[in-house]
PDB file of C-alpha atoms in Angstrom:
ATOM      1  CA  MET Z   1      45.162   1.904 -25.119  1.00  0.00           C
ATOM      2  CA  ASN Z   2      46.607   2.269 -28.616  1.00  0.00           C
ATOM      3  CA  VAL Z   3      50.137   1.974 -29.911  1.00  0.00           C
ATOM      4  CA  ASN Z   4      50.845   5.759 -29.773  1.00  0.00           C
ATOM      5  CA  GLU Z   5      49.642   5.983 -26.175  1.00  0.00           C
ATOM      6  CA  ALA Z   6      51.800   3.032 -25.227  1.00  0.00           C
ATOM      7  CA  ILE Z   7      54.893   4.587 -26.906  1.00  0.00           C
ATOM      8  CA  LYS Z   8      54.214   7.795 -25.013  1.00  0.00           C
ATOM      9  CA  ILE Z   9      54.214   5.873 -21.728  1.00  0.00           C
ATOM     10  CA  LEU Z  10      57.505   4.100 -22.703  1.00  0.00           C
ATOM     11  CA  LYS Z  11      59.183   7.436 -23.408  1.00  0.00           C
ATOM     12  CA  GLU Z  12      57.850   9.091 -20.256  1.00  0.00           C
ATOM     13  CA  LYS Z  13      59.378   6.191 -18.232  1.00  0.00           C
ATOM     14  CA  GLY Z  14      62.745   6.689 -20.020  1.00  0.00           C
ATOM     15  CA  TYR Z  15      62.651   3.737 -22.410  1.00  0.00           C
ATOM     16  CA  LYS Z  16      63.331   3.869 -26.154  1.00  0.00           C
ATOM     17  CA  ALA Z  17      60.612   2.909 -28.652  1.00  0.00           C
ATOM     18  CA  THR Z  18      62.503   0.668 -30.932  1.00  0.00           C
ATOM     19  CA  GLY Z  19      61.106  -0.954 -34.029  1.00  0.00           C
ATOM     20  CA  ARG Z  20      60.823  -4.307 -32.276  1.00  0.00           C
ATOM     21  CA  ARG Z  21      59.042  -2.709 -29.329  1.00  0.00           C
ATOM     22  CA  LYS Z  22      56.623  -1.068 -31.745  1.00  0.00           C
ATOM     23  CA  ASP Z  23      55.964  -4.449 -33.471  1.00  0.00           C
ATOM     24  CA  ILE Z  24      55.108  -5.963 -30.112  1.00  0.00           C
ATOM     25  CA  LEU Z  25      52.724  -3.176 -29.309  1.00  0.00           C
ATOM     26  CA  THR Z  26      51.142  -3.442 -32.785  1.00  0.00           C
ATOM     27  CA  TYR Z  27      50.548  -7.123 -32.182  1.00  0.00           C
ATOM     28  CA  PHE Z  28      48.732  -6.619 -28.852  1.00  0.00           C
ATOM     29  CA  SER Z  29      46.771  -3.626 -30.184  1.00  0.00           C
ATOM     30  CA  GLN Z  30      45.310  -5.901 -32.909  1.00  0.00           C
ATOM     31  CA  GLU Z  31      44.483  -8.861 -30.648  1.00  0.00           C
ATOM     32  CA  ASP Z  32      41.232  -9.179 -28.821  1.00  0.00           C
ATOM     33  CA  GLY Z  33      42.152 -11.029 -25.650  1.00  0.00           C
ATOM     34  CA  TYR Z  34      45.063 -12.474 -23.777  1.00  0.00           C
ATOM     35  CA  ARG Z  35      48.018 -13.957 -25.711  1.00  0.00           C
ATOM     36  CA  SER Z  36      51.080 -15.926 -24.718  1.00  0.00           C
ATOM     37  CA  ALA Z  37      54.713 -15.130 -25.341  1.00  0.00           C
ATOM     38  CA  LYS Z  38      54.685 -18.056 -27.771  1.00  0.00           C
ATOM     39  CA  ASP Z  39      51.810 -16.479 -29.751  1.00  0.00           C
ATOM     40  CA  LEU Z  40      53.823 -13.217 -29.948  1.00  0.00           C
ATOM     41  CA  ILE Z  41      56.990 -14.994 -31.014  1.00  0.00           C
ATOM     42  CA  GLN Z  42      55.153 -16.833 -33.838  1.00  0.00           C
ATOM     43  CA  TYR Z  43      53.821 -13.457 -35.070  1.00  0.00           C
ATOM     44  CA  LEU Z  44      57.188 -11.678 -34.794  1.00  0.00           C
ATOM     45  CA  GLU Z  45      59.188 -14.530 -36.433  1.00  0.00           C
ATOM     46  CA  LYS Z  46      57.370 -13.774 -39.753  1.00  0.00           C
ATOM     47  CA  GLN Z  47      59.065 -10.350 -39.745  1.00  0.00           C
ATOM     48  CA  ASN Z  48      62.126 -10.781 -37.507  1.00  0.00           C
ATOM     49  CA  GLU Z  49      63.775 -14.162 -38.019  1.00  0.00           C
ATOM     50  CA  GLY Z  50      65.833 -15.288 -35.036  1.00  0.00           C
ATOM     51  CA  ILE Z  51      64.115 -13.105 -32.423  1.00  0.00           C
ATOM     52  CA  SER Z  52      65.055 -14.358 -28.992  1.00  0.00           C
ATOM     53  CA  PHE Z  53      62.814 -15.504 -26.164  1.00  0.00           C
ATOM     54  CA  ASP Z  54      64.848 -13.273 -23.813  1.00  0.00           C
ATOM     55  CA  THR Z  55      63.992 -10.196 -25.806  1.00  0.00           C
ATOM     56  CA  ILE Z  56      60.318 -11.099 -25.853  1.00  0.00           C
ATOM     57  CA  TYR Z  57      60.037 -11.830 -22.182  1.00  0.00           C
ATOM     58  CA  ARG Z  58      62.035  -8.713 -21.167  1.00  0.00           C
ATOM     59  CA  ASN Z  59      59.731  -6.492 -23.157  1.00  0.00           C
ATOM     60  CA  LEU Z  60      56.573  -8.268 -21.997  1.00  0.00           C
ATOM     61  CA  HIS Z  61      57.508  -7.809 -18.369  1.00  0.00           C
ATOM     62  CA  LEU Z  62      58.568  -4.241 -18.976  1.00  0.00           C
ATOM     63  CA  TYR Z  63      55.256  -3.420 -20.551  1.00  0.00           C
ATOM     64  CA  ASN Z  64      53.443  -5.061 -17.665  1.00  0.00           C
ATOM     65  CA  GLU Z  65      55.506  -3.169 -15.155  1.00  0.00           C
ATOM     66  CA  VAL Z  66      54.777   0.274 -16.769  1.00  0.00           C
ATOM     67  CA  GLY Z  67      51.078  -0.488 -17.205  1.00  0.00           C
ATOM     68  CA  ILE Z  68      50.920  -0.997 -21.002  1.00  0.00           C
ATOM     69  CA  LEU Z  69      50.021  -4.652 -20.755  1.00  0.00           C
ATOM     70  CA  GLU Z  70      48.012  -6.517 -18.174  1.00  0.00           C
ATOM     71  CA  THR Z  71      48.486 -10.188 -17.326  1.00  0.00           C
ATOM     72  CA  THR Z  72      46.612 -13.276 -16.181  1.00  0.00           C
ATOM     73  CA  GLU Z  73      47.500 -16.950 -15.829  1.00  0.00           C
ATOM     74  CA  LEU Z  74      45.612 -19.652 -17.481  1.00  0.00           C
ATOM     75  CA  ASN Z  75      46.490 -23.344 -17.241  1.00  0.00           C
ATOM     76  CA  GLY Z  76      49.852 -22.486 -15.694  1.00  0.00           C
ATOM     77  CA  GLU Z  77      50.809 -20.105 -18.523  1.00  0.00           C
ATOM     78  CA  LYS Z  78      51.246 -16.340 -18.174  1.00  0.00           C
ATOM     79  CA  LEU Z  79      49.165 -14.431 -20.723  1.00  0.00           C
ATOM     80  CA  PHE Z  80      49.271 -10.742 -21.755  1.00  0.00           C
ATOM     81  CA  ARG Z  81      46.921  -8.245 -23.342  1.00  0.00           C
ATOM     82  CA  MET Z  82      46.892  -4.541 -24.020  1.00  0.00           C
ATOM     83  CA  ASN Z  83      45.711  -2.679 -20.967  1.00  0.00           C
ATOM     84  CA  CYS Z  84      42.200  -1.711 -21.954  1.00  0.00           C
ATOM     85  CA  SER Z  85      41.481   0.712 -19.167  1.00  0.00           C
ATOM     86  CA  ASN Z  86      43.166   2.525 -16.307  1.00  0.00           C
ATOM     87  CA  GLU Z  87      40.036   2.020 -14.226  1.00  0.00           C
ATOM     88  CA  HIS Z  88      39.490  -0.959 -12.007  1.00  0.00           C
ATOM     89  CA  HIS Z  89      37.922  -3.773 -13.912  1.00  0.00           C
ATOM     90  CA  HIS Z  90      37.657  -7.578 -14.318  1.00  0.00           C
ATOM     91  CA  HIS Z  91      37.278  -9.938 -17.319  1.00  0.00           C
ATOM     92  CA  PHE Z  92      35.427 -12.890 -18.764  1.00  0.00           C
ATOM     93  CA  ILE Z  93      38.038 -14.921 -20.673  1.00  0.00           C
ATOM     94  CA  CYS Z  94      37.183 -17.536 -23.352  1.00  0.00           C
ATOM     95  CA  ASN Z  95      38.978 -20.771 -22.756  1.00  0.00           C
ATOM     96  CA  LEU Z  96      39.168 -21.562 -26.451  1.00  0.00           C
ATOM     97  CA  CYS Z  97      39.968 -18.379 -28.344  1.00  0.00           C
ATOM     98  CA  GLY Z  98      41.150 -16.114 -25.503  1.00  0.00           C
ATOM     99  CA  ARG Z  99      38.754 -13.292 -26.223  1.00  0.00           C
ATOM    100  CA  THR Z 100      37.915 -11.146 -23.318  1.00  0.00           C
ATOM    101  CA  LYS Z 101      35.020  -9.093 -22.186  1.00  0.00           C
ATOM    102  CA  GLU Z 102      35.295  -6.455 -19.479  1.00  0.00           C
ATOM    103  CA  ILE Z 103      33.097  -6.921 -16.400  1.00  0.00           C
ATOM    104  CA  ASP Z 104      32.102  -3.739 -14.592  1.00  0.00           C
ATOM    105  CA  VAL Z 105      31.037  -5.421 -11.358  1.00  0.00           C
ATOM    106  CA  CYS Z 106      33.454  -6.180  -8.591  1.00  0.00           C
ATOM    107  CA  PRO Z 107      32.652  -8.486  -5.625  1.00  0.00           C
ATOM    108  CA  MET Z 108      35.063  -6.750  -3.309  1.00  0.00           C
ATOM    109  CA  ASP Z 109      32.488  -4.694  -1.418  1.00  0.00           C
ATOM    110  CA  GLU Z 110      30.788  -7.828  -0.194  1.00  0.00           C
ATOM    111  CA  VAL Z 111      34.156  -9.571   0.478  1.00  0.00           C
ATOM    112  CA  LYS Z 112      35.415  -6.538   2.511  1.00  0.00           C
ATOM    113  CA  GLN Z 113      32.422  -6.873   4.756  1.00  0.00           C
ATOM    114  CA  MET Z 114      32.994 -10.559   5.223  1.00  0.00           C
ATOM    115  CA  LEU Z 115      36.700  -9.930   6.073  1.00  0.00           C
ATOM    116  CA  ALA Z 116      36.317  -6.795   8.081  1.00  0.00           C
ATOM    117  CA  ASN Z 117      39.207  -7.512  10.384  1.00  0.00           C
ATOM    118  CA  TYR Z 118      41.586  -8.495   7.592  1.00  0.00           C
ATOM    119  CA  MET Z 119      43.810  -6.245   5.535  1.00  0.00           C
ATOM    120  CA  ILE Z 120      43.252  -6.906   1.887  1.00  0.00           C
ATOM    121  CA  GLU Z 121      46.209  -5.833  -0.258  1.00  0.00           C
ATOM    122  CA  ASP Z 122      45.044  -6.833  -3.718  1.00  0.00           C
ATOM    123  CA  HIS Z 123      42.627  -9.049  -5.605  1.00  0.00           C
ATOM    124  CA  LYS Z 124      41.948 -10.576  -8.986  1.00  0.00           C
ATOM    125  CA  PHE Z 125      38.588 -11.679 -10.255  1.00  0.00           C
ATOM    126  CA  GLU Z 126      38.162 -13.420 -13.626  1.00  0.00           C
ATOM    127  CA  ILE Z 127      35.513 -15.607 -15.129  1.00  0.00           C
ATOM    128  CA  TYR Z 128      36.403 -18.405 -17.591  1.00  0.00           C
ATOM    129  CA  GLY Z 129      34.167 -20.128 -20.093  1.00  0.00           C
ATOM    130  CA  LEU Z 130      33.211 -20.060 -23.764  1.00  0.00           C
ATOM    131  CA  CYS Z 131      32.361 -16.891 -25.762  1.00  0.00           C
ATOM    132  CA  PRO Z 132      29.242 -16.951 -27.994  1.00  0.00           C
ATOM    133  CA  ALA Z 133      31.368 -17.526 -31.165  1.00  0.00           C
ATOM    134  CA  CYS Z 134      33.150 -20.558 -29.616  1.00  0.00           C
ATOM    135  CA  GLN Z 135      29.817 -21.941 -28.354  1.00  0.00           C
ATOM    136  CA  GLU Z 136      28.457 -21.935 -31.925  1.00  0.00           C
ATOM    137  CA  ALA Z 137      31.583 -23.589 -33.413  1.00  0.00           C
TER     138      ALA Z 137
END
């Protein structure tokens, strides 16, 4: 997803595309991987002194709610990234740099067979480790 597609989604859902919201979208469109609210604030403070945590968190959760950002949790911290696909997918996430790589396989077919009498409502499958660049460093 790019910034223009994200802005279109915001407008379709009845939200304004303010300058600050565009700055947030620009940040995530340039990042390869999951980033924290703290990472975003550090980026935005260079342009918008005094930006509030409340503003950041409200927008991050709004973007997640409308499908612009996707989230994960790593070491107890919620992380965000631009939604790369509307299709079902999973990720490898680098523990050092946060880069992600989409994984096209999903273990749910096998799991559904093992849990045939259970009602599965949702799932999340992520693999954590070191990307090739971080292994070399």
